[in-house]
XYZ file of C-alpha atoms in Angstrom:
656
model
C -123.032 38.679 41.182
C -121.872 42.224 41.422
C -118.459 40.983 42.590
C -117.980 38.914 39.442
C -118.915 41.882 37.266
C -116.495 44.098 39.132
C -113.698 41.480 38.753
C -114.214 41.198 34.990
C -114.279 44.948 34.623
C -111.060 45.280 36.637
C -109.321 42.613 34.538
C -110.525 44.308 31.350
C -109.145 47.608 32.566
C -105.799 45.980 33.540
C -105.515 44.393 30.092
C -105.991 47.853 28.564
C -103.126 49.147 30.727
C -100.999 46.078 29.919
C -101.476 46.633 26.181
C -100.604 50.320 26.547
C -97.400 49.598 28.561
C -96.330 46.894 26.144
C -96.834 49.159 23.113
C -94.858 52.002 24.761
C -92.053 49.654 25.872
C -92.720 50.253 29.560
C -92.052 46.650 30.508
C -91.677 47.210 34.279
C -95.215 48.580 34.452
C -96.376 45.822 32.140
C -95.069 43.177 34.572
C -96.936 44.844 37.447
C -100.177 44.930 35.472
C -99.771 41.276 34.466
C -99.155 40.317 38.106
C -102.395 42.082 39.126
C -104.321 40.163 36.480
C -102.768 36.795 37.515
C -103.564 37.584 41.172
C -107.184 38.162 40.294
C -107.351 35.060 38.067
C -104.505 32.528 37.878
C -105.961 31.000 34.693
C -105.323 34.119 32.649
C -102.769 32.625 30.196
C -102.471 35.749 28.053
C -101.387 37.805 31.048
C -98.793 35.144 31.956
C -97.470 35.187 28.377
C -97.246 38.976 28.424
C -95.373 38.829 31.717
C -92.887 36.284 30.288
C -92.197 38.467 27.222
C -91.798 41.556 29.439
C -89.255 39.765 31.665
C -87.248 38.680 28.609
C -87.338 42.234 27.256
C -85.998 43.453 30.616
C -83.166 40.787 30.384
C -84.441 39.199 33.633
C -83.723 35.696 32.295
C -83.364 33.909 35.643
C -86.669 35.341 36.847
C -88.278 34.323 33.555
C -87.112 30.680 33.973
C -88.419 30.608 37.573
C -91.758 31.960 36.367
C -91.888 29.241 33.672
C -91.233 26.597 36.324
C -94.148 27.898 38.463
C -96.644 28.549 35.682
C -98.449 26.032 33.530
C -97.711 27.702 30.202
C -97.488 25.375 27.207
C -95.308 25.659 24.078
C -92.598 27.742 25.752
C -89.626 25.779 24.368
C -88.295 28.808 22.481
C -88.579 31.170 25.462
C -86.911 28.730 27.885
C -84.118 27.841 25.461
C -83.514 31.533 24.668
C -83.251 32.430 28.384
C -80.781 29.578 28.975
C -78.761 30.680 25.928
C -78.595 34.257 27.214
C -77.513 32.989 30.638
C -74.458 31.374 28.952
C -75.893 27.879 29.380
C -75.789 26.640 25.761
C -75.720 22.954 26.814
C -79.009 23.345 28.723
C -80.533 25.331 25.859
C -79.585 22.599 23.358
C -81.114 19.889 25.602
C -84.324 21.943 25.936
C -84.728 22.003 22.151
C -83.776 18.359 21.734
C -86.194 17.212 24.468
C -89.079 19.392 23.305
C -90.646 16.560 21.301
C -91.286 18.878 18.373
C -91.323 17.332 14.923
C -88.775 18.257 12.313
C -88.508 20.621 10.611
C -88.583 22.850 13.665
C -90.327 26.222 13.584
C -88.325 29.038 11.994
C -87.557 30.843 15.237
C -86.303 27.639 16.932
C -84.101 26.797 13.957
C -82.453 30.218 14.096
C -81.924 29.854 17.841
C -80.549 26.314 17.446
C -78.010 27.557 14.881
C -76.787 30.182 17.365
C -76.555 27.575 20.154
C -74.564 25.198 17.911
C -72.150 28.064 17.119
C -71.740 28.724 20.854
C -71.098 25.019 21.480
C -68.439 25.125 18.687
C -70.252 22.449 16.655
C -69.353 24.274 13.480
C -70.119 21.542 10.943
C -73.703 21.045 12.204
C -74.120 24.817 12.462
C -72.847 25.287 8.878
C -75.331 22.766 7.455
C -78.235 24.223 9.447
C -77.517 27.778 8.268
C -77.310 26.609 4.656
C -80.737 24.997 5.031
C -82.218 28.130 6.701
C -80.899 30.416 3.919
C -82.394 28.139 1.229
C -85.854 27.982 2.842
C -86.153 31.547 4.199
C -86.336 34.859 2.342
C -86.851 38.042 4.337
C -85.048 41.197 5.440
C -82.483 39.197 7.481
C -80.809 37.365 4.601
C -77.633 39.469 4.858
C -77.313 38.693 8.571
C -77.671 34.964 7.923
C -75.022 35.041 5.165
C -72.674 36.892 7.507
C -73.242 34.265 10.210
C -72.601 31.473 7.700
C -69.284 33.100 6.665
C -68.316 33.330 10.373
C -68.962 29.601 10.776
C -66.853 28.908 7.654
C -64.000 30.981 9.102
C -64.034 28.861 12.283
C -64.064 25.666 10.223
C -60.928 26.923 8.429
C -59.223 27.487 11.784
C -60.113 23.967 12.947
C -59.056 22.261 9.733
C -56.958 24.439 7.365
C -57.007 21.727 4.679
C -60.808 21.788 4.418
C -62.270 23.757 1.514
C -64.719 26.507 2.485
C -67.122 28.329 0.133
C -66.324 31.834 -1.133
C -68.620 34.643 -0.054
C -69.236 38.060 -1.513
C -67.369 41.010 0.024
C -69.760 43.942 -0.375
C -70.032 44.483 3.413
C -67.261 44.960 5.945
C -68.471 41.989 8.043
C -68.257 39.573 5.096
C -64.862 40.919 4.080
C -63.635 40.513 7.689
C -64.903 36.906 7.943
C -63.255 35.977 4.625
C -59.994 37.428 5.945
C -60.332 35.325 9.135
C -60.811 32.185 7.004
C -57.604 32.979 5.069
C -55.708 33.611 8.322
C -56.930 30.241 9.632
C -55.407 28.592 6.565
C -52.114 30.397 7.136
C -52.469 32.824 4.201
C -51.596 35.894 6.242
C -50.542 38.209 3.386
C -53.882 37.750 1.553
C -55.751 38.081 4.853
C -53.964 41.377 5.563
C -55.150 42.831 2.238
C -58.765 41.852 2.919
C -58.643 43.258 6.456
C -57.428 46.622 5.175
C -60.298 46.606 2.655
C -62.736 45.699 5.452
C -61.411 48.583 7.570
C -62.069 51.003 4.717
C -65.600 49.678 4.118
C -66.410 49.869 7.838
C -65.343 53.487 8.121
C -67.323 54.505 5.004
C -70.456 52.696 6.228
C -70.468 54.339 9.677
C -69.558 57.785 8.320
C -72.535 57.593 5.942
C -74.686 56.484 8.873
C -73.664 59.593 10.865
C -71.778 57.760 13.612
C -69.282 59.538 15.865
C -65.542 58.904 15.716
C -65.678 56.970 19.014
C -68.333 54.655 17.639
C -66.337 54.088 14.461
C -63.180 53.307 16.455
C -65.127 50.849 18.632
C -66.301 48.934 15.562
C -62.878 49.128 13.873
C -61.082 47.734 16.945
C -61.812 44.048 16.155
C -60.634 44.474 12.551
C -57.400 46.145 13.711
C -56.627 43.448 16.282
C -57.099 40.750 13.648
C -54.828 42.740 11.337
C -52.218 42.942 14.114
C -52.404 39.125 14.440
C -51.690 38.712 10.705
C -48.727 41.105 10.973
C -47.452 39.229 14.041
C -47.560 35.923 12.171
C -45.580 37.501 9.334
C -42.854 38.501 11.805
C -43.786 42.218 11.897
C -43.988 42.217 15.677
C -43.264 45.942 16.196
C -46.214 47.039 14.024
C -48.449 44.444 15.665
C -47.491 45.545 19.166
C -48.366 49.176 18.373
C -51.858 48.143 17.227
C -52.402 45.962 20.306
C -51.303 48.808 22.604
C -53.695 51.243 20.904
C -56.587 48.783 21.232
C -55.880 48.327 24.955
C -55.543 52.095 25.533
C -58.959 52.756 23.950
C -60.518 50.267 26.459
C -62.963 48.439 24.198
C -66.325 47.337 25.625
C -65.749 43.862 24.218
C -63.875 41.796 26.873
C -62.944 39.119 24.291
C -61.140 41.722 22.199
C -59.216 42.965 25.248
C -58.271 39.376 26.173
C -56.955 38.566 22.666
C -54.942 41.792 22.396
C -53.463 41.249 25.888
C -52.548 37.624 25.212
C -50.918 38.387 21.869
C -48.893 41.210 23.444
C -47.627 38.755 26.070
C -46.639 36.338 23.304
C -44.591 39.083 21.635
C -42.926 40.114 24.903
C -41.854 36.495 25.699
C -39.335 36.747 28.558
C -39.120 40.573 28.356
C -41.272 43.246 30.125
C -42.423 40.754 32.733
C -44.326 43.313 34.833
C -46.327 44.461 31.793
C -47.002 40.854 30.747
C -48.298 39.942 34.216
C -50.883 42.734 34.116
C -52.017 41.809 30.616
C -52.332 38.078 31.223
C -54.380 38.857 34.346
C -56.866 40.915 32.300
C -56.974 38.177 29.647
C -57.986 35.621 32.297
C -60.648 37.727 34.005
C -64.146 36.328 34.664
C -65.690 38.722 32.143
C -63.847 36.907 29.330
C -64.927 33.400 30.397
C -68.077 33.160 28.228
C -66.849 35.416 25.422
C -63.817 33.401 24.287
C -63.736 30.150 22.337
C -62.248 27.043 23.946
C -59.233 27.325 21.635
C -58.573 30.913 22.750
C -58.959 29.994 26.446
C -56.547 27.108 25.994
C -53.833 29.304 24.439
C -54.248 31.990 27.137
C -53.921 29.316 29.889
C -50.779 27.942 28.247
C -49.234 31.422 28.011
C -50.090 32.068 31.652
C -48.231 28.866 32.595
C -45.215 29.836 30.479
C -45.166 33.297 32.026
C -45.050 31.706 35.485
C -42.054 29.680 34.291
C -40.276 32.784 32.926
C -40.866 34.702 36.160
C -39.811 31.678 38.263
C -43.028 31.726 40.324
C -43.697 29.023 42.896
C -47.205 28.476 41.513
C -45.797 27.241 38.170
C -46.326 23.579 39.123
C -49.918 24.260 40.244
C -50.753 26.042 36.989
C -49.117 23.246 34.955
C -51.188 20.588 36.723
C -54.337 22.634 36.216
C -53.513 23.000 32.518
C -53.038 19.238 32.130
C -56.348 18.512 33.907
C -58.394 20.977 31.850
C -56.900 20.262 28.417
C -55.831 16.693 27.596
C -54.005 17.723 24.386
C -51.789 20.078 26.435
C -50.746 17.477 29.002
C -47.303 16.992 27.435
C -46.744 20.755 27.279
C -47.649 20.953 30.984
C -45.179 18.150 31.808
C -42.410 19.939 29.889
C -43.135 23.196 31.771
C -42.916 21.343 35.104
C -39.638 19.699 34.075
C -38.242 23.104 32.988
C -39.093 24.586 36.369
C -37.325 21.678 38.099
C -34.256 22.257 35.917
C -34.286 25.912 37.028
C -34.308 24.682 40.597
C -31.378 22.313 39.810
C -33.612 19.252 40.427
C -32.372 17.311 37.398
C -33.185 13.852 38.762
C -36.793 14.782 39.584
C -37.238 16.297 36.099
C -36.073 13.059 34.465
C -38.423 11.005 36.682
C -41.418 13.149 35.720
C -40.674 12.738 32.017
C -40.077 8.991 32.290
C -43.407 8.550 34.140
C -45.213 10.415 31.340
C -43.460 8.279 28.666
C -44.794 5.108 30.356
C -48.285 6.571 30.428
C -48.156 7.818 26.793
C -45.899 5.488 24.700
C -46.632 7.550 21.563
C -44.639 10.441 23.092
C -41.653 8.271 24.096
C -39.443 9.469 21.246
C -39.943 13.170 22.079
C -39.547 12.510 25.806
C -36.164 10.842 25.274
C -34.842 13.931 23.519
C -36.059 16.071 26.421
C -34.229 13.763 28.838
C -31.057 14.027 26.706
C -31.301 17.812 26.984
C -31.550 17.542 30.792
C -28.491 15.277 30.976
C -26.508 17.687 28.819
C -27.499 20.631 31.047
C -26.368 18.685 34.093
C -23.074 17.735 32.354
C -23.810 13.978 32.199
C -22.608 13.258 28.642
C -22.404 9.471 29.072
C -26.059 9.208 30.106
C -27.032 11.368 27.090
C -25.094 9.022 24.768
C -26.867 5.992 26.238
C -30.298 7.534 25.626
C -29.418 8.423 22.018
C -28.093 4.914 21.351
C -31.350 3.441 22.665
C -33.357 5.104 19.865
C -32.979 2.100 17.557
C -32.820 2.926 13.852
C -33.807 6.530 14.607
C -30.255 7.138 15.822
C -29.112 7.043 12.163
C -30.924 10.265 11.387
C -28.423 12.983 10.404
C -29.152 15.168 13.445
C -28.822 12.305 15.923
C -25.622 11.052 14.214
C -24.170 14.552 14.452
C -25.076 14.793 18.163
C -23.532 11.381 18.915
C -20.303 12.178 17.065
C -19.996 15.491 18.959
C -20.630 13.800 22.316
C -18.148 10.980 21.592
C -15.469 13.502 20.641
C -16.293 15.464 23.807
C -15.536 12.352 25.852
C -12.329 11.639 23.838
C -13.799 8.484 22.269
C -12.796 8.911 18.604
C -13.170 5.225 17.786
C -16.851 5.278 18.864
C -17.428 8.447 16.789
C -15.879 6.728 13.783
C -17.972 3.565 14.266
C -21.267 5.490 14.502
C -20.470 7.227 11.223
C -19.545 3.855 9.598
C -22.766 2.286 10.799
C -24.780 5.238 9.537
C -23.197 4.959 6.078
C -23.908 1.218 5.945
C -27.475 1.672 7.165
C -28.266 4.302 4.498
C -26.780 2.062 1.819
C -29.159 -0.754 2.813
C -32.202 1.492 3.210
C -31.937 3.787 0.210
C -35.690 3.730 -0.534
C -36.731 4.394 3.065
C -34.773 7.622 3.583
C -36.195 11.096 3.085
C -34.428 14.417 2.797
C -31.003 15.535 1.629
C -28.138 13.513 3.122
C -25.361 15.367 1.279
C -24.120 17.170 4.348
C -23.941 13.961 6.390
C -21.924 12.130 3.686
C -19.544 15.081 3.439
C -18.990 15.293 7.188
C -18.448 11.531 7.461
C -15.897 11.600 4.627
C -13.973 14.537 6.135
C -13.939 12.898 9.566
C -12.555 9.590 8.253
C -10.011 11.256 5.981
C -8.641 13.227 8.943
C -8.638 10.049 11.023
C -6.631 8.138 8.407
C -9.503 5.789 7.490
C -9.376 6.315 3.756
C -11.379 3.202 2.820
C -14.321 4.235 5.008
C -14.109 7.813 3.721
C -14.222 6.479 0.156
C -17.587 4.809 0.839
C -19.093 8.139 1.933
C -17.529 9.948 -1.020
C -18.914 7.393 -3.435
C -22.455 7.980 -2.154
C -21.874 11.706 -2.288
C -20.539 11.547 -5.871
C -23.557 9.524 -7.032
C -25.891 12.281 -5.905
C -23.562 15.045 -7.284
C -21.788 13.575 -10.360
C -20.722 17.038 -11.641
C -18.942 18.083 -8.422
C -15.230 17.844 -9.254
C -14.206 18.684 -5.700
C -15.854 15.471 -4.422
C -14.150 13.506 -7.243
C -10.760 14.974 -6.290
C -11.301 13.927 -2.655
C -12.301 10.477 -3.849
C -9.067 10.164 -5.868
C -7.046 11.147 -2.764
C -8.891 8.519 -0.696
C -8.399 5.779 -3.333
C -4.699 6.605 -3.646
C -4.161 5.565 -0.027
C -5.467 1.982 -0.381
C -6.223 1.255 -4.086
C -3.960 3.058 -6.577
C -5.679 1.476 -9.628
C -9.051 2.877 -8.631
C -7.421 6.254 -8.003
C -5.914 6.214 -11.506
C -9.251 5.324 -13.106
C -11.099 7.999 -11.147
C -8.454 10.627 -11.954
C -9.195 10.209 -15.670
C -12.599 11.778 -15.038
C -10.962 14.903 -13.618
C -10.759 17.871 -16.034
C -7.376 18.950 -17.388
C -5.440 21.834 -15.861
C -5.966 23.986 -18.948
C -9.744 23.781 -18.614
C -9.598 24.612 -14.937
C -7.442 27.721 -15.217
C -6.986 30.461 -17.776
C -4.210 32.976 -18.238
C -6.369 35.793 -16.884
C -7.066 33.830 -13.659
C -3.323 33.238 -13.137
C -2.620 36.953 -13.676
C -5.290 37.832 -11.115
C -3.777 35.444 -8.580
C -0.313 36.914 -9.042
C -1.656 40.441 -8.740
C -3.427 39.792 -5.453
C -1.661 40.405 -2.167
C -3.182 37.494 -0.203
C 0.213 36.139 0.906
C 2.513 39.109 0.408
C 3.031 42.633 1.675
C 1.240 45.224 -0.421
C 4.580 46.842 -1.456
C 5.968 43.537 -2.669
C 3.082 42.928 -5.070
C 4.124 43.212 -8.664
C 1.590 45.521 -10.254
C 1.048 44.833 -13.937
C -0.013 47.618 -16.290
C -3.562 47.592 -17.568
C -4.349 46.011 -20.953
C -4.941 49.418 -22.533
C -1.390 50.590 -21.616
C 0.401 47.459 -22.864
C 0.912 48.838 -26.376
C 4.535 49.744 -27.099
C 5.324 53.413 -27.676
C 7.815 54.694 -30.132
C 11.087 56.041 -28.680
C 10.401 59.510 -30.060
C 7.155 60.032 -28.281
C 7.063 62.397 -25.255
C 5.392 59.746 -23.104
C 8.337 57.353 -23.458
C 10.844 59.999 -22.323
C 8.747 60.745 -19.232
C 8.593 57.056 -18.412
C 12.399 56.826 -18.599
C 12.770 59.848 -16.295
C 10.385 58.271 -13.788
C 12.401 55.087 -13.853
C 15.588 57.017 -13.135
C 13.929 58.842 -10.264
C 12.533 55.660 -8.788
C 15.918 53.944 -8.557
C 16.832 53.007 -5.035
C 19.697 55.088 -3.646
C 22.440 53.576 -1.547
C 22.403 54.570 2.087
C 24.951 57.223 3.116
C 27.425 56.481 5.889
C 28.937 58.996 8.370
C 32.299 60.627 7.442
C 34.253 59.123 10.340
C 32.583 55.664 9.974
C 34.791 52.846 11.229
C 33.706 49.352 10.203
C 35.774 47.674 12.957
C 34.441 49.883 15.767
C 31.497 48.587 17.809
C 28.393 50.833 17.373
C 26.990 52.729 20.331
C 24.280 50.532 21.959
C 22.325 53.674 22.948
C 22.248 55.124 19.451
C 18.499 54.474 19.046
C 17.586 56.092 22.369
C 16.542 59.753 22.566
C 19.309 62.130 23.634
C 17.744 62.926 27.032
C 17.639 59.191 27.931
C 21.331 58.500 27.296
C 23.772 58.084 30.183
C 26.134 60.958 29.198
C 23.365 63.525 28.830
C 23.649 66.597 31.143
C 20.489 68.540 31.782
C 20.825 72.337 31.293
C 20.122 74.436 34.331
C 17.141 76.756 34.079
C 18.339 80.189 35.093
C 14.831 81.400 35.865
C 14.488 78.888 38.736
C 16.419 79.892 41.790
C 18.577 77.040 42.926
C 18.181 76.020 46.550
C 21.550 75.566 48.253
C 21.509 73.405 51.278
C 23.268 74.650 54.415
C 24.524 72.851 57.437
C 22.355 70.394 59.322
C 20.287 69.931 56.182
C 18.705 73.388 56.271
C 18.404 75.399 53.086
C 19.558 79.011 52.617
C 15.919 80.111 52.240
C 15.042 78.730 55.664
C 18.120 80.411 57.137
C 16.949 83.806 55.783
C 13.666 83.372 57.630
C 15.447 83.151 60.971
C 17.920 86.003 60.163
C 16.394 88.935 62.109
C 18.651 91.556 60.521
C 17.342 90.720 57.038
C 13.714 90.828 58.140
C 14.348 94.245 59.769
C 15.874 95.649 56.565
C 12.970 94.357 54.467
C 10.402 96.084 56.724
C 12.061 99.423 56.093
C 11.979 99.218 52.278
C 8.323 100.067 51.360
C 5.141 100.938 53.218
C 2.894 98.587 51.093
C 4.207 95.041 51.708
C 2.411 91.795 50.760
C 1.428 91.331 54.418
C -0.974 94.296 54.188
C -4.605 93.313 54.938
C -6.541 96.146 53.213
C -9.063 94.526 50.885
C -8.899 96.880 47.843
C -5.252 96.631 46.721
C -5.190 92.894 47.549
C -8.017 92.041 45.151
C -6.561 94.235 42.422
C -3.178 92.603 42.846
C -4.679 89.113 42.418
C -6.426 90.158 39.203
C -3.153 91.451 37.748
C -1.358 88.238 38.602
C -4.112 86.168 36.969
C -3.730 88.203 33.750
C 0.009 87.633 33.700
C -0.513 83.870 33.981
C -2.879 83.946 31.057
C -0.318 85.794 28.997
C 2.246 83.082 29.599
C -0.047 80.446 28.221
């Protein structure tokens, strides 16, 4: 009996400690106390519940789930689902709630958790409806947080379907302003989104400054707004500004791995095929394990695609492996993966294999056959096989009459010197568009014009007239087209040409006197000196002969008269002129160069020796020279020698 009393007293004392540790937030000690109680009595449910809460507070979610599996605790749906959600297992958490057997409506805490799980599972429509219901039925201190979450869901819905209308939210907090900007960016309204992001940045700074936060804390919170702003700038074509913001965000090393991944990926997209070493490092950080559970499936898909493209740009051997992995993970990117594989094969000069890969995909996906054929045409053109490219384009059926395809066929036919085939494809295109006037979209003016010019140059005036007629119907006020039509008619039907020419404007309406004067004054076909310059309109008034200006004008005219060229005094018309008269004097044959007296002329002696060399071997002369002065140039004393060189250098400078 005394043992039972002691046991109850010990449990009571342990509960007192457990309550104390829980109140003070000492959850490690609380777990130990709870374990002691459970050891003494395994039926103590309150101690088990306290232990579960303490484990969750310590973020020991795996241990908490194991404890739930061992214990017999009831009504722990929320705790189990929360642990699974925090362990990045949203599918398991969703199943736990669905299989709980609880009646709807669910308890408030489970509804909030379910909304978070639906957001993580990217079921945005269900999440949006659930949050709307929670906001209507709940009123407490967390209303602002729920509204912010609802605006985040709306922003993701806008990204998924830009045409879908989303509700407008207030913008009194920086989070709401940021989410509204994201919704606008998802709809492609990047200029409006940029304005809201700048406003959000300002609100964020003011909020944290009033709260007494440090500059580092403010910059950490501003980082996500700045990266989203950089994205809007990038989509507007302001890549330099965007790249600066991305670089700053990466330098500051944000604690959010998703932010780092997005900034790195977007920088790689701006770099394209430049700065490959930098792009490799950034794409590696974007694909790290830390980012796996932080990014949405859409973000992960784009990063994987960019990684595959980077492997193609850098000509890596693993490009095919990455492309296959991309196709297996994302069905909607299978065609992109096939194109990347084909591009790598083209780089390796494996044109036949590239065509086979594309043809196999076209058989598997008939809806992509049209696009695949154009890719195959591109491969044939790169390999220089024009005939095969023409065959593929001709196999497109009625699609080959599209202006772009017609233009490509004409160019290819002319490249293979098949003018008749080029002419026939243009004729067929003209006939097809005449029959299918209601089924055509877009402006065909350029195609009609090119067809008409081609046939006129080829001497097929009747065919050219058909194109010009269609062109004139769409542009009845274009007189240039009408003039071309008259020229075409004149070659095979003069009556039609005469009737059409009556619609042409008269020459007087086309040109005025001022236009003719301008044409004559321009020097487009003449030398500038030969242009006849007309006086300005203000100077055209005649002056009286007595005015001083008229006398000056006469004097100028006299001065400007061209003088006759003077001839030499002894000029003989019958004599033949000197053929070297245009050459400089020193280049003429009779020119004798004057001897420079300052240069001593070397006179050659017998046996080819010069007089200077003979003096060297004349011993009598060398003996006489040695007698002349005691200080000869052969002296080796250092002082006078250096002084002598300095004097010589000065003399040379004086000559220059």
